[in-house]
Amino acid sequence: MTTDRASAGTIEISARKIGGIDDTTVSLSPGVTVLAGRNATNRTSFLQSVMAAVGSEAVSLKGDAEEGYVELRLDGERYSRRLRRTAEGVAFDGDPYLDDPELADLFAFLLESNEARRAVAREDDLRELIMRPVDTEGIRAEIERLRAERRSVDERL
């Protein structure tokens, strides 16, 4: 993360070779932003650029590209990632906005391929999906630790 002088509240996203995008920079003001347009106007590719900058790896490179780049500037900070095509798929490096994008991948990046979106469309039971990021074993262990502590206090009284 490096400091920049982007104006407060404005988000600027630059993308190169992400999805169908060759090269673009978009500034978003605070509030609701609607991406409207006909098919094949790179709305999904722009959303993939946002996803990449935030930390997701559910992002594709442009078909003819060996590497791509995305940068997010927000509140004077700059977050950037480089994408590189490898034999195994796409490799990512850089400094994304989130250290762990799991929750964003599950519940915020609702592209057609999103697991939660598909589960809702199929009317599946969402409990397992919603509970996936919750450390239930850690919670159970903490409950047991506190019960043992309470027993110890009760015995001393």
Coordinates of N, CA and C in Angstrom, one line a residue:
M1 N 0.9 -1.2 0.0 CA 0.0 0.0 0.0 C 0.9 1.2 0.0
T2 N 0.6 2.2 -0.9 CA 1.4 3.4 -0.9 C 0.4 4.6 -0.9
T3 N 0.9 5.7 -0.3 CA 0.1 6.9 -0.2 C 0.0 7.6 -1.5
D4 N -1.2 8.2 -1.7 CA -1.5 8.9 -2.9 C -2.4 10.1 -2.6
R5 N -2.6 11.1 -3.4 CA -3.4 12.2 -3.1 C -4.7 12.2 -3.8
A6 N -5.3 11.0 -3.9 CA -6.7 10.9 -4.4 C -7.6 11.6 -3.5
S7 N -8.6 12.3 -4.0 CA -9.5 13.1 -3.2 C -10.4 12.2 -2.3
A8 N -10.6 12.7 -1.1 CA -11.4 11.9 -0.1 C -12.7 11.5 -0.6
G9 N -13.1 10.3 -0.4 CA -14.4 9.8 -0.8 C -14.5 9.3 -2.2
T10 N -13.6 9.7 -3.1 CA -13.6 9.3 -4.5 C -12.8 8.0 -4.6
I11 N -13.3 7.1 -5.3 CA -12.6 5.8 -5.6 C -12.2 5.9 -7.1
E12 N -10.9 5.6 -7.3 CA -10.5 5.5 -8.7 C -9.9 4.1 -9.0
I13 N -10.4 3.5 -10.0 CA -10.0 2.2 -10.4 C -9.4 2.2 -11.8
S14 N -8.2 1.7 -11.9 CA -7.5 1.6 -13.2 C -7.3 0.1 -13.5
A15 N -7.6 -0.3 -14.7 CA -7.5 -1.7 -15.0 C -6.9 -1.9 -16.4
R16 N -6.1 -2.9 -16.6 CA -5.4 -3.2 -17.8 C -5.4 -4.7 -18.0
K17 N -6.1 -5.1 -19.1 CA -6.1 -6.5 -19.6 C -6.9 -7.4 -18.6
I18 N -7.9 -6.9 -18.0 CA -8.8 -7.7 -17.1 C -10.1 -8.0 -17.8
G19 N -10.5 -9.2 -17.8 CA -11.7 -9.6 -18.5 C -11.6 -9.2 -20.0
G20 N -12.5 -8.3 -20.4 CA -12.5 -7.8 -21.8 C -11.9 -6.4 -21.9
I21 N -11.4 -5.9 -20.8 CA -10.9 -4.5 -20.8 C -9.4 -4.4 -21.3
D22 N -9.2 -3.5 -22.3 CA -7.8 -3.3 -22.7 C -7.1 -2.4 -21.6
D23 N -7.7 -1.2 -21.4 CA -7.1 -0.2 -20.5 C -8.2 0.8 -20.2
T24 N -8.4 1.0 -18.9 CA -9.4 2.0 -18.5 C -9.1 2.5 -17.1
T25 N -9.6 3.7 -16.8 CA -9.6 4.3 -15.5 C -11.0 4.9 -15.2
V26 N -11.6 4.5 -14.1 CA -12.9 5.0 -13.8 C -12.9 5.6 -12.4
S27 N -13.5 6.8 -12.2 CA -13.7 7.4 -10.9 C -15.1 7.3 -10.5
L28 N -15.3 6.9 -9.2 CA -16.6 6.7 -8.6 C -16.7 7.6 -7.4
S29 N -17.8 8.4 -7.4 CA -18.1 9.3 -6.3 C -18.9 8.5 -5.2
P30 N -18.9 9.0 -4.0 CA -19.6 8.4 -2.9 C -21.1 8.3 -3.3
G31 N -21.7 7.2 -2.8 CA -23.1 6.9 -3.1 C -23.3 5.7 -4.0
V32 N -24.5 5.5 -4.6 CA -24.8 4.4 -5.4 C -24.3 4.6 -6.8
T33 N -23.7 3.7 -7.4 CA -23.2 3.7 -8.8 C -23.9 2.6 -9.5
V34 N -24.5 3.0 -10.6 CA -25.2 2.0 -11.5 C -24.4 1.8 -12.8
L35 N -24.1 0.6 -13.1 CA -23.4 0.3 -14.3 C -24.5 -0.1 -15.3
A36 N -24.8 0.7 -16.3 CA -25.8 0.4 -17.3 C -25.2 0.4 -18.7
G37 N -25.7 -0.4 -19.5 CA -25.3 -0.5 -20.9 C -25.7 -1.7 -21.6
R38 N -25.5 -1.8 -22.9 CA -25.9 -3.0 -23.6 C -24.9 -4.1 -23.3
N39 N -25.3 -5.3 -23.8 CA -24.4 -6.4 -23.7 C -23.0 -6.1 -24.3
A40 N -22.0 -6.8 -23.8 CA -20.6 -6.7 -24.3 C -20.1 -5.3 -24.2
T41 N -20.4 -4.6 -23.1 CA -19.8 -3.2 -22.8 C -18.9 -3.2 -21.6
N42 N -18.4 -4.4 -21.2 CA -17.4 -4.6 -20.2 C -17.8 -4.2 -18.8
R43 N -19.1 -4.3 -18.5 CA -19.6 -4.0 -17.1 C -19.1 -5.2 -16.2
T44 N -19.2 -6.4 -16.6 CA -18.7 -7.5 -15.8 C -17.2 -7.5 -15.7
S45 N -16.5 -7.1 -16.7 CA -15.1 -7.0 -16.7 C -14.7 -5.9 -15.7
F46 N -15.4 -4.8 -15.6 CA -15.1 -3.7 -14.7 C -15.3 -4.2 -13.3
L47 N -16.4 -5.0 -13.0 CA -16.6 -5.6 -11.7 C -15.5 -6.5 -11.3
Q48 N -15.0 -7.3 -12.3 CA -13.9 -8.2 -12.0 C -12.7 -7.4 -11.7
S49 N -12.5 -6.2 -12.2 CA -11.4 -5.3 -11.9 C -11.5 -4.9 -10.4
V50 N -12.7 -4.5 -10.0 CA -12.9 -4.1 -8.6 C -12.6 -5.3 -7.7
M51 N -13.1 -6.5 -8.1 CA -12.9 -7.7 -7.3 C -11.4 -8.0 -7.2
A52 N -10.6 -7.9 -8.3 CA -9.2 -8.1 -8.2 C -8.5 -7.1 -7.3
A53 N -8.9 -5.9 -7.4 CA -8.2 -4.8 -6.5 C -8.5 -5.1 -5.1
V54 N -9.7 -5.6 -4.8 CA -10.1 -5.8 -3.4 C -9.4 -7.1 -2.8
G55 N -9.1 -8.1 -3.7 CA -8.4 -9.2 -3.3 C -8.9 -10.5 -3.8
S56 N -9.9 -10.6 -4.6 CA -10.5 -11.8 -5.1 C -9.5 -12.4 -6.2
E57 N -9.6 -13.7 -6.3 CA -8.9 -14.4 -7.3 C -9.8 -15.0 -8.3
A58 N -11.1 -14.7 -8.3 CA -12.1 -15.1 -9.2 C -12.2 -14.1 -10.4
V59 N -11.1 -13.9 -11.0 CA -10.9 -12.9 -12.0 C -10.2 -13.5 -13.2
S60 N -10.6 -13.0 -14.4 CA -9.9 -13.5 -15.6 C -9.1 -12.5 -16.3
L61 N -8.0 -12.9 -16.9 CA -7.2 -12.0 -17.8 C -7.9 -11.9 -19.1
K62 N -7.6 -10.9 -19.8 CA -8.1 -10.7 -21.2 C -7.5 -11.9 -22.0
G63 N -8.3 -12.4 -22.9 CA -7.9 -13.7 -23.6 C -6.6 -13.6 -24.3
D64 N -6.2 -12.5 -24.9 CA -4.9 -12.4 -25.6 C -3.8 -11.8 -24.7
A65 N -4.0 -11.7 -23.4 CA -3.0 -11.1 -22.5 C -2.2 -12.2 -21.7
E66 N -1.0 -11.9 -21.5 CA -0.2 -12.7 -20.6 C -0.2 -12.2 -19.2
E67 N -0.4 -10.9 -19.1 CA -0.5 -10.3 -17.7 C -1.4 -9.1 -17.8
G68 N -1.9 -8.7 -16.6 CA -2.8 -7.6 -16.4 C -2.5 -6.9 -15.1
Y69 N -3.2 -5.8 -14.9 CA -2.9 -4.9 -13.7 C -4.1 -4.2 -13.3
V70 N -4.3 -4.1 -12.0 CA -5.4 -3.3 -11.5 C -4.9 -2.5 -10.3
E71 N -5.5 -1.3 -10.2 CA -5.1 -0.4 -9.1 C -6.4 0.3 -8.6
L72 N -6.5 0.3 -7.3 CA -7.6 1.0 -6.6 C -7.0 2.1 -5.7
R73 N -7.5 3.3 -5.9 CA -7.1 4.4 -5.1 C -8.3 4.9 -4.3
L74 N -8.1 5.0 -3.0 CA -9.2 5.3 -2.1 C -8.6 6.0 -0.8
D75 N -9.2 7.1 -0.5 CA -8.8 7.9 0.7 C -7.3 8.1 0.8
G76 N -6.6 8.4 -0.3 CA -5.2 8.7 -0.3 C -4.3 7.4 -0.2
E77 N -4.9 6.3 -0.3 CA -4.1 5.0 -0.3 C -4.2 4.4 -1.7
R78 N -3.2 3.6 -2.1 CA -3.2 2.9 -3.4 C -3.0 1.4 -3.1
Y79 N -3.9 0.6 -3.7 CA -3.8 -0.8 -3.6 C -3.7 -1.4 -5.1
S80 N -2.7 -2.2 -5.3 CA -2.5 -2.6 -6.7 C -2.2 -4.1 -6.7
R81 N -2.6 -4.7 -7.9 CA -2.3 -6.2 -8.1 C -1.9 -6.4 -9.5
R82 N -1.0 -7.3 -9.7 CA -0.6 -7.8 -11.0 C -1.1 -9.2 -11.2
L83 N -1.7 -9.5 -12.3 CA -2.1 -10.8 -12.7 C -1.2 -11.3 -13.8
R84 N -0.9 -12.6 -13.7 CA 0.0 -13.2 -14.7 C -0.5 -14.6 -15.1
R85 N -0.6 -14.8 -16.4 CA -1.0 -16.1 -16.8 C 0.1 -17.2 -16.6
T86 N -0.3 -18.3 -16.0 CA 0.7 -19.4 -15.8 C 0.1 -20.7 -16.4
A87 N 0.8 -21.8 -16.3 CA 0.3 -23.0 -16.8 C -0.9 -23.5 -16.0
E88 N -0.9 -23.1 -14.7 CA -2.0 -23.6 -13.8 C -3.2 -22.6 -13.8
G89 N -3.1 -21.5 -14.4 CA -4.2 -20.5 -14.5 C -3.7 -19.1 -14.4
V90 N -4.2 -18.3 -13.4 CA -3.7 -16.9 -13.2 C -3.1 -16.8 -11.9
A91 N -1.9 -16.2 -11.8 CA -1.2 -16.0 -10.6 C -1.4 -14.5 -10.2
F92 N -1.5 -14.2 -8.9 CA -1.7 -12.8 -8.4 C -0.6 -12.4 -7.5
D93 N -0.2 -11.2 -7.6 CA 0.7 -10.6 -6.6 C 0.4 -9.1 -6.4
G94 N 0.9 -8.6 -5.4 CA 0.6 -7.2 -5.1 C 0.0 -7.0 -3.8
D95 N -0.7 -5.8 -3.6 CA -1.2 -5.4 -2.3 C -2.7 -5.1 -2.4
P96 N -3.6 -6.1 -2.2 CA -5.0 -5.8 -2.4 C -5.6 -5.1 -1.2
Y97 N -6.8 -4.6 -1.3 CA -7.4 -3.8 -0.3 C -7.7 -4.7 0.9
L98 N -8.2 -6.0 0.7 CA -8.4 -6.9 1.8 C -7.3 -7.9 1.9
D99 N -7.0 -8.3 3.2 CA -6.0 -9.4 3.4 C -6.7 -10.7 3.1
D100 N -8.0 -10.8 3.4 CA -8.7 -12.1 3.2 C -10.0 -11.8 2.6
P101 N -10.1 -12.1 1.3 CA -11.4 -11.7 0.5 C -12.5 -12.7 0.6
E102 N -12.4 -13.7 1.5 CA -13.4 -14.8 1.5 C -14.8 -14.3 1.7
L103 N -15.0 -13.4 2.6 CA -16.4 -12.9 2.8 C -16.9 -12.1 1.6
A104 N -16.0 -11.3 1.0 CA -16.4 -10.5 -0.2 C -16.7 -11.5 -1.3
D105 N -15.9 -12.5 -1.5 CA -16.1 -13.5 -2.6 C -17.5 -14.1 -2.4
L106 N -17.8 -14.5 -1.1 CA -19.1 -15.2 -0.9 C -20.3 -14.2 -0.9
F107 N -20.2 -13.0 -0.4 CA -21.4 -12.2 -0.1 C -21.4 -10.9 -0.8
A108 N -20.4 -10.4 -1.4 CA -20.4 -9.1 -2.1 C -20.2 -9.1 -3.6
F109 N -19.4 -10.0 -4.0 CA -19.1 -10.1 -5.5 C -20.1 -11.1 -6.1
L110 N -21.3 -10.5 -6.4 CA -22.4 -11.4 -6.8 C -22.5 -11.5 -8.3
L111 N -21.4 -11.9 -9.0 CA -21.5 -12.2 -10.4 C -22.3 -13.5 -10.6
E112 N -22.6 -13.8 -11.8 CA -23.5 -15.0 -12.1 C -22.8 -16.2 -11.6
S113 N -21.5 -16.3 -11.5 CA -20.8 -17.5 -11.1 C -20.7 -17.6 -9.6
N114 N -21.2 -16.6 -8.8 CA -21.1 -16.6 -7.4 C -21.9 -17.7 -6.7
E115 N -21.2 -18.4 -5.8 CA -21.8 -19.5 -5.1 C -23.1 -19.2 -4.4
A116 N -23.1 -18.1 -3.7 CA -24.3 -17.7 -2.9 C -25.5 -17.3 -3.8
R117 N -25.1 -16.6 -4.9 CA -26.2 -16.2 -5.9 C -26.8 -17.4 -6.5
R118 N -26.0 -18.4 -6.9 CA -26.5 -19.6 -7.5 C -27.4 -20.4 -6.5
A119 N -26.9 -20.4 -5.2 CA -27.7 -21.2 -4.2 C -29.1 -20.5 -4.0
V120 N -29.1 -19.2 -4.0 CA -30.4 -18.5 -3.9 C -31.3 -18.8 -5.1
A121 N -30.7 -18.8 -6.3 CA -31.5 -19.0 -7.5 C -32.0 -20.5 -7.5
R122 N -31.3 -21.4 -6.9 CA -31.7 -22.8 -6.9 C -32.6 -23.1 -5.7
E123 N -32.8 -22.0 -4.8 CA -33.6 -22.2 -3.6 C -33.0 -23.2 -2.6
D124 N -31.6 -23.3 -2.6 CA -30.9 -24.2 -1.7 C -30.9 -23.7 -0.3
D125 N -30.6 -24.6 0.6 CA -30.4 -24.3 2.0 C -29.1 -23.5 2.1
L126 N -29.2 -22.3 2.7 CA -28.1 -21.4 2.7 C -27.3 -21.5 4.0
R127 N -27.7 -22.3 5.0 CA -27.1 -22.3 6.3 C -25.6 -22.7 6.2
E128 N -25.3 -23.8 5.5 CA -23.9 -24.2 5.4 C -23.0 -23.1 4.7
L129 N -23.6 -22.5 3.7 CA -22.8 -21.5 3.0 C -22.6 -20.2 3.9
I130 N -23.6 -19.8 4.6 CA -23.5 -18.7 5.5 C -22.6 -19.0 6.7
M131 N -22.6 -20.2 7.2 CA -21.8 -20.5 8.3 C -20.3 -20.9 7.9
R132 N -20.0 -21.0 6.7 CA -18.7 -21.4 6.3 C -17.6 -20.6 6.8
P133 N -17.7 -19.2 6.8 CA -16.6 -18.4 7.3 C -16.5 -18.3 8.9
V134 N -17.5 -18.9 9.5 CA -17.6 -18.8 11.0 C -16.8 -20.0 11.6
D135 N -15.9 -19.7 12.5 CA -15.0 -20.7 13.2 C -15.8 -21.3 14.3
T136 N -16.7 -22.2 14.0 CA -17.6 -22.8 15.0 C -16.8 -23.7 16.0
E137 N -15.7 -24.3 15.5 CA -14.9 -25.1 16.5 C -14.2 -24.2 17.5
G138 N -13.8 -23.0 17.0 CA -13.2 -22.0 17.9 C -14.2 -21.5 18.9
I139 N -15.4 -21.3 18.5 CA -16.5 -20.8 19.4 C -16.8 -21.9 20.4
R140 N -16.9 -23.1 20.0 CA -17.1 -24.2 20.9 C -16.0 -24.3 21.9
A141 N -14.8 -24.2 21.5 CA -13.6 -24.3 22.4 C -13.7 -23.2 23.4
E142 N -14.0 -22.0 23.0 CA -14.1 -20.8 23.9 C -15.2 -21.0 24.9
I143 N -16.3 -21.6 24.5 CA -17.5 -21.8 25.4 C -17.0 -22.8 26.4
E144 N -16.3 -23.9 26.0 CA -15.9 -24.9 27.0 C -14.8 -24.3 27.9
R145 N -13.9 -23.5 27.4 CA -12.9 -22.8 28.3 C -13.6 -22.0 29.4
L146 N -14.6 -21.2 28.9 CA -15.4 -20.3 29.9 C -16.2 -21.1 30.9
R147 N -16.7 -22.3 30.5 CA -17.5 -23.1 31.4 C -16.5 -23.7 32.5
A148 N -15.3 -24.1 32.0 CA -14.3 -24.6 32.9 C -13.9 -23.6 33.9
E149 N -13.7 -22.3 33.4 CA -13.4 -21.2 34.3 C -14.5 -21.0 35.3
R150 N -15.7 -21.0 34.9 CA -16.9 -20.8 35.8 C -16.9 -21.9 36.8
R151 N -16.7 -23.2 36.4 CA -16.6 -24.2 37.4 C -15.5 -24.0 38.5
S152 N -14.4 -23.6 38.0 CA -13.3 -23.3 38.9 C -13.6 -22.2 39.9
V153 N -14.3 -21.1 39.4 CA -14.7 -20.0 40.3 C -15.7 -20.5 41.3
D154 N -16.7 -21.3 40.8 CA -17.7 -21.9 41.7 C -17.1 -22.7 42.8
E155 N -16.1 -23.5 42.5 CA -15.5 -24.4 43.5 C -14.7 -23.5 44.5
R156 N -14.1 -22.4 44.1 CA -13.4 -21.6 45.0 C -14.4 -20.8 46.0
L157 N -15.6 -20.6 45.5 CA -16.6 -19.9 46.3 C -17.1 -20.8 47.3

